Amino acid sequence: MLREWATVIDWQQGIATLRCEQRAGCSSCQSSATCGTRVLNKLGPQVIHDLKIPVEQPLSIGQRVELGIPESGVLLSALLVYIVPLLGILLF
């Protein structure tokens, strides 16, 4: 399971708006020479991602929550992003 922290910026009627920011500590990490995240962070500007997700329990603004994404979901997404165009090129 991949885990990331997010901050609650809004919660209304069971819908939470969460803000995820890129980590700024990548430059001081000891494994920065072999880390793909550091390379991706250098390519573009710092990006802030806002997510809207349904949450049953009320959340307060500024609260930090942990998000979890199963590795299988990430692998399936990567497979679709790279294999589908490749198959399209080969078939047509």
Short mmCIF file of N, CA, C and O in Angstrom, two decimals:
data_model
loop_
_atom_site.label_atom_id
_atom_site.label_comp_id
_atom_site.label_asym_id
_atom_site.label_seq_id
_atom_site.Cartn_x
_atom_site.Cartn_y
_atom_site.Cartn_z
N MET A 1 0.84 -1.17 0.00
CA MET A 1 0.00 0.00 0.00
C MET A 1 0.89 1.24 0.00
O MET A 1 1.79 1.38 0.82
N LEU A 2 0.66 2.14 -0.95
CA LEU A 2 1.36 3.41 -1.00
C LEU A 2 0.61 4.40 -0.13
O LEU A 2 -0.61 4.51 -0.21
N ARG A 3 1.32 5.12 0.72
CA ARG A 3 0.69 6.04 1.66
C ARG A 3 1.20 7.46 1.44
O ARG A 3 2.38 7.67 1.16
N GLU A 4 0.29 8.42 1.58
CA GLU A 4 0.62 9.83 1.42
C GLU A 4 -0.24 10.64 2.37
O GLU A 4 -1.39 10.29 2.64
N TRP A 5 0.31 11.72 2.89
CA TRP A 5 -0.43 12.59 3.80
C TRP A 5 -1.07 13.73 3.02
O TRP A 5 -0.50 14.23 2.05
N ALA A 6 -2.26 14.13 3.45
CA ALA A 6 -2.99 15.24 2.83
C ALA A 6 -3.60 16.10 3.93
O ALA A 6 -3.84 15.64 5.04
N THR A 7 -3.88 17.35 3.60
CA THR A 7 -4.48 18.29 4.53
C THR A 7 -5.91 18.59 4.08
O THR A 7 -6.15 18.83 2.90
N VAL A 8 -6.83 18.59 5.02
CA VAL A 8 -8.23 18.90 4.73
C VAL A 8 -8.35 20.41 4.54
O VAL A 8 -7.97 21.18 5.42
N ILE A 9 -8.85 20.83 3.37
CA ILE A 9 -9.06 22.25 3.14
C ILE A 9 -10.54 22.61 3.13
O ILE A 9 -10.89 23.78 3.24
N ASP A 10 -11.42 21.59 3.04
CA ASP A 10 -12.87 21.84 3.08
C ASP A 10 -13.58 20.52 3.35
O ASP A 10 -13.12 19.46 2.93
N TRP A 11 -14.71 20.60 4.06
CA TRP A 11 -15.58 19.44 4.27
C TRP A 11 -17.01 19.92 4.32
O TRP A 11 -17.37 20.74 5.18
N GLN A 12 -17.83 19.46 3.37
CA GLN A 12 -19.23 19.87 3.31
C GLN A 12 -20.08 18.69 2.87
O GLN A 12 -19.82 18.09 1.84
N GLN A 13 -21.07 18.37 3.68
CA GLN A 13 -22.08 17.35 3.36
C GLN A 13 -21.45 16.03 2.93
O GLN A 13 -21.86 15.41 1.95
N GLY A 14 -20.44 15.58 3.63
CA GLY A 14 -19.83 14.29 3.36
C GLY A 14 -18.79 14.27 2.27
O GLY A 14 -18.29 13.21 1.91
N ILE A 15 -18.46 15.42 1.70
CA ILE A 15 -17.42 15.49 0.67
C ILE A 15 -16.26 16.29 1.22
O ILE A 15 -16.40 17.46 1.59
N ALA A 16 -15.10 15.66 1.28
CA ALA A 16 -13.89 16.32 1.79
C ALA A 16 -13.00 16.73 0.62
O ALA A 16 -12.82 15.97 -0.33
N THR A 17 -12.47 17.94 0.70
CA THR A 17 -11.48 18.40 -0.27
C THR A 17 -10.13 18.34 0.42
O THR A 17 -9.93 18.98 1.45
N LEU A 18 -9.24 17.54 -0.14
CA LEU A 18 -7.92 17.31 0.44
C LEU A 18 -6.85 17.89 -0.46
O LEU A 18 -6.97 17.84 -1.68
N ARG A 19 -5.80 18.43 0.13
CA ARG A 19 -4.69 18.99 -0.64
C ARG A 19 -3.44 18.17 -0.36
O ARG A 19 -3.02 18.02 0.78
N CYS A 20 -2.85 17.66 -1.44
CA CYS A 20 -1.59 16.91 -1.36
C CYS A 20 -0.52 17.75 -2.02
O CYS A 20 -0.71 18.25 -3.13
N GLU A 21 0.60 17.90 -1.35
CA GLU A 21 1.70 18.68 -1.89
C GLU A 21 2.91 17.78 -2.09
O GLU A 21 3.10 16.82 -1.36
N GLN A 22 3.73 18.12 -3.09
CA GLN A 22 4.95 17.36 -3.31
C GLN A 22 5.89 17.59 -2.15
O GLN A 22 5.92 18.66 -1.56
N ARG A 23 6.66 16.61 -1.86
CA ARG A 23 7.62 16.70 -0.76
C ARG A 23 8.77 17.62 -1.14
O ARG A 23 9.35 17.49 -2.21
N ALA A 24 9.12 18.51 -0.23
CA ALA A 24 10.22 19.43 -0.48
C ALA A 24 11.55 18.87 0.02
O ALA A 24 12.59 19.43 -0.27
N GLY A 25 11.53 17.77 0.76
CA GLY A 25 12.74 17.23 1.34
C GLY A 25 13.52 16.32 0.43
O GLY A 25 14.49 15.69 0.86
N CYS A 26 13.16 16.23 -0.83
CA CYS A 26 13.83 15.31 -1.74
C CYS A 26 15.31 15.67 -1.93
O CYS A 26 16.12 14.80 -2.19
N SER A 27 15.65 16.94 -1.85
CA SER A 27 17.04 17.32 -2.11
C SER A 27 17.97 16.88 -0.99
O SER A 27 19.16 16.70 -1.21
N SER A 28 17.44 16.67 0.21
CA SER A 28 18.30 16.28 1.32
C SER A 28 18.24 14.79 1.61
O SER A 28 18.91 14.32 2.52
N CYS A 29 17.50 14.04 0.85
CA CYS A 29 17.35 12.60 1.08
C CYS A 29 18.64 11.89 0.69
O CYS A 29 19.29 12.23 -0.30
N GLN A 30 19.00 10.84 1.43
CA GLN A 30 20.24 10.12 1.15
C GLN A 30 20.14 9.25 -0.09
O GLN A 30 21.16 8.91 -0.68
N SER A 31 18.94 8.87 -0.50
CA SER A 31 18.80 8.03 -1.68
C SER A 31 18.41 8.86 -2.91
O SER A 31 17.83 8.33 -3.85
N SER A 32 18.74 10.13 -2.92
CA SER A 32 18.31 11.00 -4.01
C SER A 32 18.97 10.64 -5.35
O SER A 32 18.43 10.96 -6.40
N ALA A 33 20.09 9.97 -5.33
CA ALA A 33 20.77 9.62 -6.58
C ALA A 33 20.01 8.54 -7.34
O ALA A 33 20.08 8.48 -8.57
N THR A 34 19.26 7.70 -6.65
CA THR A 34 18.56 6.61 -7.31
C THR A 34 17.04 6.75 -7.24
O THR A 34 16.33 5.83 -7.60
N CYS A 35 16.55 7.89 -6.82
CA CYS A 35 15.10 8.07 -6.62
C CYS A 35 14.46 8.70 -7.85
O CYS A 35 14.91 9.73 -8.33
N GLY A 36 13.39 8.09 -8.33
CA GLY A 36 12.67 8.64 -9.47
C GLY A 36 11.85 9.86 -9.13
O GLY A 36 11.63 10.72 -9.97
N THR A 37 11.39 9.96 -7.89
CA THR A 37 10.59 11.11 -7.48
C THR A 37 11.39 12.40 -7.56
O THR A 37 10.89 13.44 -7.98
N ARG A 38 12.66 12.34 -7.19
CA ARG A 38 13.51 13.53 -7.24
C ARG A 38 13.66 14.01 -8.68
O ARG A 38 13.60 15.21 -8.96
N VAL A 39 13.82 13.09 -9.62
CA VAL A 39 13.97 13.46 -11.02
C VAL A 39 12.68 14.11 -11.53
O VAL A 39 12.72 15.14 -12.21
N LEU A 40 11.54 13.54 -11.18
CA LEU A 40 10.27 14.11 -11.62
C LEU A 40 10.02 15.48 -11.01
O LEU A 40 9.47 16.37 -11.65
N ASN A 41 10.43 15.68 -9.76
CA ASN A 41 10.25 16.98 -9.11
C ASN A 41 11.10 18.06 -9.77
O ASN A 41 10.71 19.22 -9.79
N LYS A 42 12.26 17.68 -10.33
CA LYS A 42 13.13 18.65 -10.98
C LYS A 42 12.58 19.07 -12.35
O LYS A 42 12.92 20.14 -12.84
N LEU A 43 11.75 18.24 -12.97
CA LEU A 43 11.26 18.53 -14.32
C LEU A 43 10.28 19.69 -14.37
O LEU A 43 10.23 20.43 -15.33
N GLY A 44 9.46 19.82 -13.36
CA GLY A 44 8.43 20.84 -13.42
C GLY A 44 8.33 21.63 -12.14
O GLY A 44 9.06 21.38 -11.18
N PRO A 45 7.42 22.59 -12.12
CA PRO A 45 7.24 23.40 -10.92
C PRO A 45 6.57 22.59 -9.81
O PRO A 45 6.00 21.53 -10.05
N GLN A 46 6.66 23.11 -8.59
CA GLN A 46 5.97 22.47 -7.47
C GLN A 46 4.47 22.46 -7.76
O GLN A 46 3.91 23.48 -8.14
N VAL A 47 3.85 21.32 -7.60
CA VAL A 47 2.45 21.16 -7.95
C VAL A 47 1.65 20.83 -6.69
O VAL A 47 2.09 20.05 -5.86
N ILE A 48 0.48 21.43 -6.60
CA ILE A 48 -0.44 21.12 -5.51
C ILE A 48 -1.63 20.39 -6.12
O ILE A 48 -2.20 20.84 -7.12
N HIS A 49 -1.99 19.26 -5.55
CA HIS A 49 -3.11 18.46 -6.04
C HIS A 49 -4.25 18.53 -5.03
O HIS A 49 -4.05 18.28 -3.84
N ASP A 50 -5.45 18.86 -5.51
CA ASP A 50 -6.64 18.86 -4.67
C ASP A 50 -7.52 17.68 -5.06
O ASP A 50 -7.77 17.45 -6.25
N LEU A 51 -7.97 16.93 -4.07
CA LEU A 51 -8.82 15.76 -4.30
C LEU A 51 -10.14 15.96 -3.57
O LEU A 51 -10.16 16.46 -2.46
N LYS A 52 -11.22 15.54 -4.19
CA LYS A 52 -12.53 15.54 -3.53
C LYS A 52 -12.93 14.08 -3.36
O LYS A 52 -13.04 13.36 -4.35
N ILE A 53 -13.12 13.68 -2.11
CA ILE A 53 -13.49 12.29 -1.83
C ILE A 53 -14.63 12.26 -0.82
O ILE A 53 -14.75 13.15 0.03
N PRO A 54 -15.50 11.25 -0.91
CA PRO A 54 -16.57 11.11 0.08
C PRO A 54 -16.02 10.58 1.41
O PRO A 54 -15.25 9.62 1.43
N VAL A 55 -16.39 11.24 2.50
CA VAL A 55 -15.97 10.84 3.84
C VAL A 55 -17.18 10.91 4.75
O VAL A 55 -17.86 11.94 4.80
N GLU A 56 -17.48 9.83 5.45
CA GLU A 56 -18.67 9.78 6.30
C GLU A 56 -18.52 10.63 7.56
O GLU A 56 -19.44 11.31 7.96
N GLN A 57 -17.35 10.59 8.19
CA GLN A 57 -17.16 11.31 9.44
C GLN A 57 -16.73 12.75 9.17
O GLN A 57 -15.98 13.01 8.23
N PRO A 58 -17.22 13.69 9.97
CA PRO A 58 -16.85 15.09 9.75
C PRO A 58 -15.36 15.32 10.01
O PRO A 58 -14.79 14.76 10.94
N LEU A 59 -14.75 16.14 9.18
CA LEU A 59 -13.34 16.48 9.30
C LEU A 59 -13.22 17.99 9.52
O LEU A 59 -14.03 18.76 9.01
N SER A 60 -12.20 18.39 10.24
CA SER A 60 -12.00 19.82 10.47
C SER A 60 -10.94 20.34 9.50
O SER A 60 -10.02 19.63 9.10
N ILE A 61 -11.08 21.59 9.12
CA ILE A 61 -10.15 22.22 8.19
C ILE A 61 -8.78 22.29 8.85
O ILE A 61 -8.65 22.65 10.01
N GLY A 62 -7.76 21.90 8.11
CA GLY A 62 -6.40 21.87 8.62
C GLY A 62 -5.98 20.51 9.16
O GLY A 62 -4.81 20.29 9.45
N GLN A 63 -6.93 19.60 9.30
CA GLN A 63 -6.62 18.26 9.81
C GLN A 63 -5.80 17.49 8.79
O GLN A 63 -6.02 17.59 7.59
N ARG A 64 -4.82 16.72 9.25
CA ARG A 64 -4.00 15.90 8.37
C ARG A 64 -4.56 14.49 8.35
O ARG A 64 -4.88 13.93 9.39
N VAL A 65 -4.71 13.93 7.15
CA VAL A 65 -5.22 12.57 6.99
C VAL A 65 -4.25 11.79 6.12
O VAL A 65 -3.53 12.35 5.30
N GLU A 66 -4.24 10.48 6.31
CA GLU A 66 -3.37 9.61 5.53
C GLU A 66 -4.19 8.92 4.45
O GLU A 66 -5.23 8.32 4.73
N LEU A 67 -3.73 9.02 3.21
CA LEU A 67 -4.37 8.36 2.08
C LEU A 67 -3.59 7.10 1.74
O LEU A 67 -2.36 7.11 1.81
N GLY A 68 -4.28 6.06 1.36
CA GLY A 68 -3.62 4.82 0.96
C GLY A 68 -4.10 4.37 -0.40
O GLY A 68 -5.29 4.38 -0.69
N ILE A 69 -3.17 3.98 -1.26
CA ILE A 69 -3.49 3.48 -2.61
C ILE A 69 -2.84 2.12 -2.75
O ILE A 69 -1.63 1.98 -2.56
N PRO A 70 -3.62 1.09 -3.10
CA PRO A 70 -3.03 -0.24 -3.29
C PRO A 70 -2.08 -0.25 -4.49
O PRO A 70 -2.32 0.40 -5.50
N GLU A 71 -0.98 -0.99 -4.35
CA GLU A 71 -0.01 -1.08 -5.44
C GLU A 71 -0.63 -1.64 -6.72
O GLU A 71 -0.25 -1.25 -7.82
N SER A 72 -1.60 -2.52 -6.57
CA SER A 72 -2.23 -3.12 -7.76
C SER A 72 -2.93 -2.05 -8.60
O SER A 72 -2.91 -2.12 -9.83
N GLY A 73 -3.52 -1.05 -7.95
CA GLY A 73 -4.18 0.02 -8.69
C GLY A 73 -3.19 0.87 -9.47
O GLY A 73 -3.43 1.28 -10.60
N VAL A 74 -2.04 1.13 -8.86
CA VAL A 74 -1.00 1.92 -9.53
C VAL A 74 -0.43 1.14 -10.71
O VAL A 74 -0.23 1.69 -11.79
N LEU A 75 -0.18 -0.16 -10.51
CA LEU A 75 0.36 -0.98 -11.59
C LEU A 75 -0.62 -1.11 -12.75
O LEU A 75 -0.22 -1.05 -13.92
N LEU A 76 -1.90 -1.27 -12.44
CA LEU A 76 -2.90 -1.37 -13.50
C LEU A 76 -2.99 -0.07 -14.29
O LEU A 76 -3.08 -0.08 -15.52
N SER A 77 -2.94 1.06 -13.59
CA SER A 77 -2.98 2.37 -14.26
C SER A 77 -1.78 2.54 -15.17
O SER A 77 -1.91 3.00 -16.30
N ALA A 78 -0.60 2.19 -14.69
CA ALA A 78 0.61 2.31 -15.50
C ALA A 78 0.54 1.39 -16.72
O ALA A 78 0.94 1.78 -17.82
N LEU A 79 0.02 0.20 -16.52
CA LEU A 79 -0.13 -0.73 -17.64
C LEU A 79 -1.06 -0.16 -18.71
O LEU A 79 -0.74 -0.20 -19.90
N LEU A 80 -2.18 0.40 -18.29
CA LEU A 80 -3.12 0.98 -19.26
C LEU A 80 -2.52 2.19 -19.98
O LEU A 80 -2.71 2.36 -21.18
N VAL A 81 -1.79 3.00 -19.25
CA VAL A 81 -1.22 4.21 -19.85
C VAL A 81 -0.17 3.88 -20.89
O VAL A 81 -0.07 4.54 -21.93
N TYR A 82 0.62 2.84 -20.67
CA TYR A 82 1.71 2.53 -21.58
C TYR A 82 1.38 1.46 -22.62
O TYR A 82 1.82 1.53 -23.75
N ILE A 83 0.60 0.46 -22.25
CA ILE A 83 0.34 -0.66 -23.16
C ILE A 83 -0.73 -0.32 -24.20
O ILE A 83 -0.59 -0.69 -25.37
N VAL A 84 -1.77 0.38 -23.82
CA VAL A 84 -2.86 0.68 -24.77
C VAL A 84 -2.35 1.48 -25.96
O VAL A 84 -2.63 1.11 -27.11
N PRO A 85 -1.60 2.58 -25.78
CA PRO A 85 -1.08 3.27 -26.96
C PRO A 85 -0.12 2.41 -27.78
O PRO A 85 -0.13 2.48 -29.02
N LEU A 86 0.69 1.61 -27.13
CA LEU A 86 1.62 0.74 -27.84
C LEU A 86 0.86 -0.27 -28.70
O LEU A 86 1.20 -0.50 -29.87
N LEU A 87 -0.17 -0.87 -28.14
CA LEU A 87 -0.99 -1.80 -28.93
C LEU A 87 -1.69 -1.10 -30.08
O LEU A 87 -1.81 -1.65 -31.18
N GLY A 88 -2.14 0.13 -29.86
CA GLY A 88 -2.77 0.90 -30.93
C GLY A 88 -1.80 1.16 -32.08
O GLY A 88 -2.16 1.06 -33.25
N ILE A 89 -0.57 1.48 -31.75
CA ILE A 89 0.43 1.72 -32.79
C ILE A 89 0.73 0.44 -33.57
O ILE A 89 0.83 0.45 -34.79
N LEU A 90 0.86 -0.66 -32.86
CA LEU A 90 1.17 -1.93 -33.51
C LEU A 90 0.02 -2.44 -34.38
O LEU A 90 0.24 -3.03 -35.43
N LEU A 91 -1.22 -2.21 -33.94
CA LEU A 91 -2.37 -2.71 -34.70
C LEU A 91 -2.69 -1.83 -35.90
O LEU A 91 -3.18 -2.34 -36.92
N PHE A 92 -2.44 -0.56 -35.83
CA PHE A 92 -2.81 0.32 -36.92
C PHE A 92 -1.57 0.79 -37.65
O PHE A 92 -1.48 1.36 -38.58
#
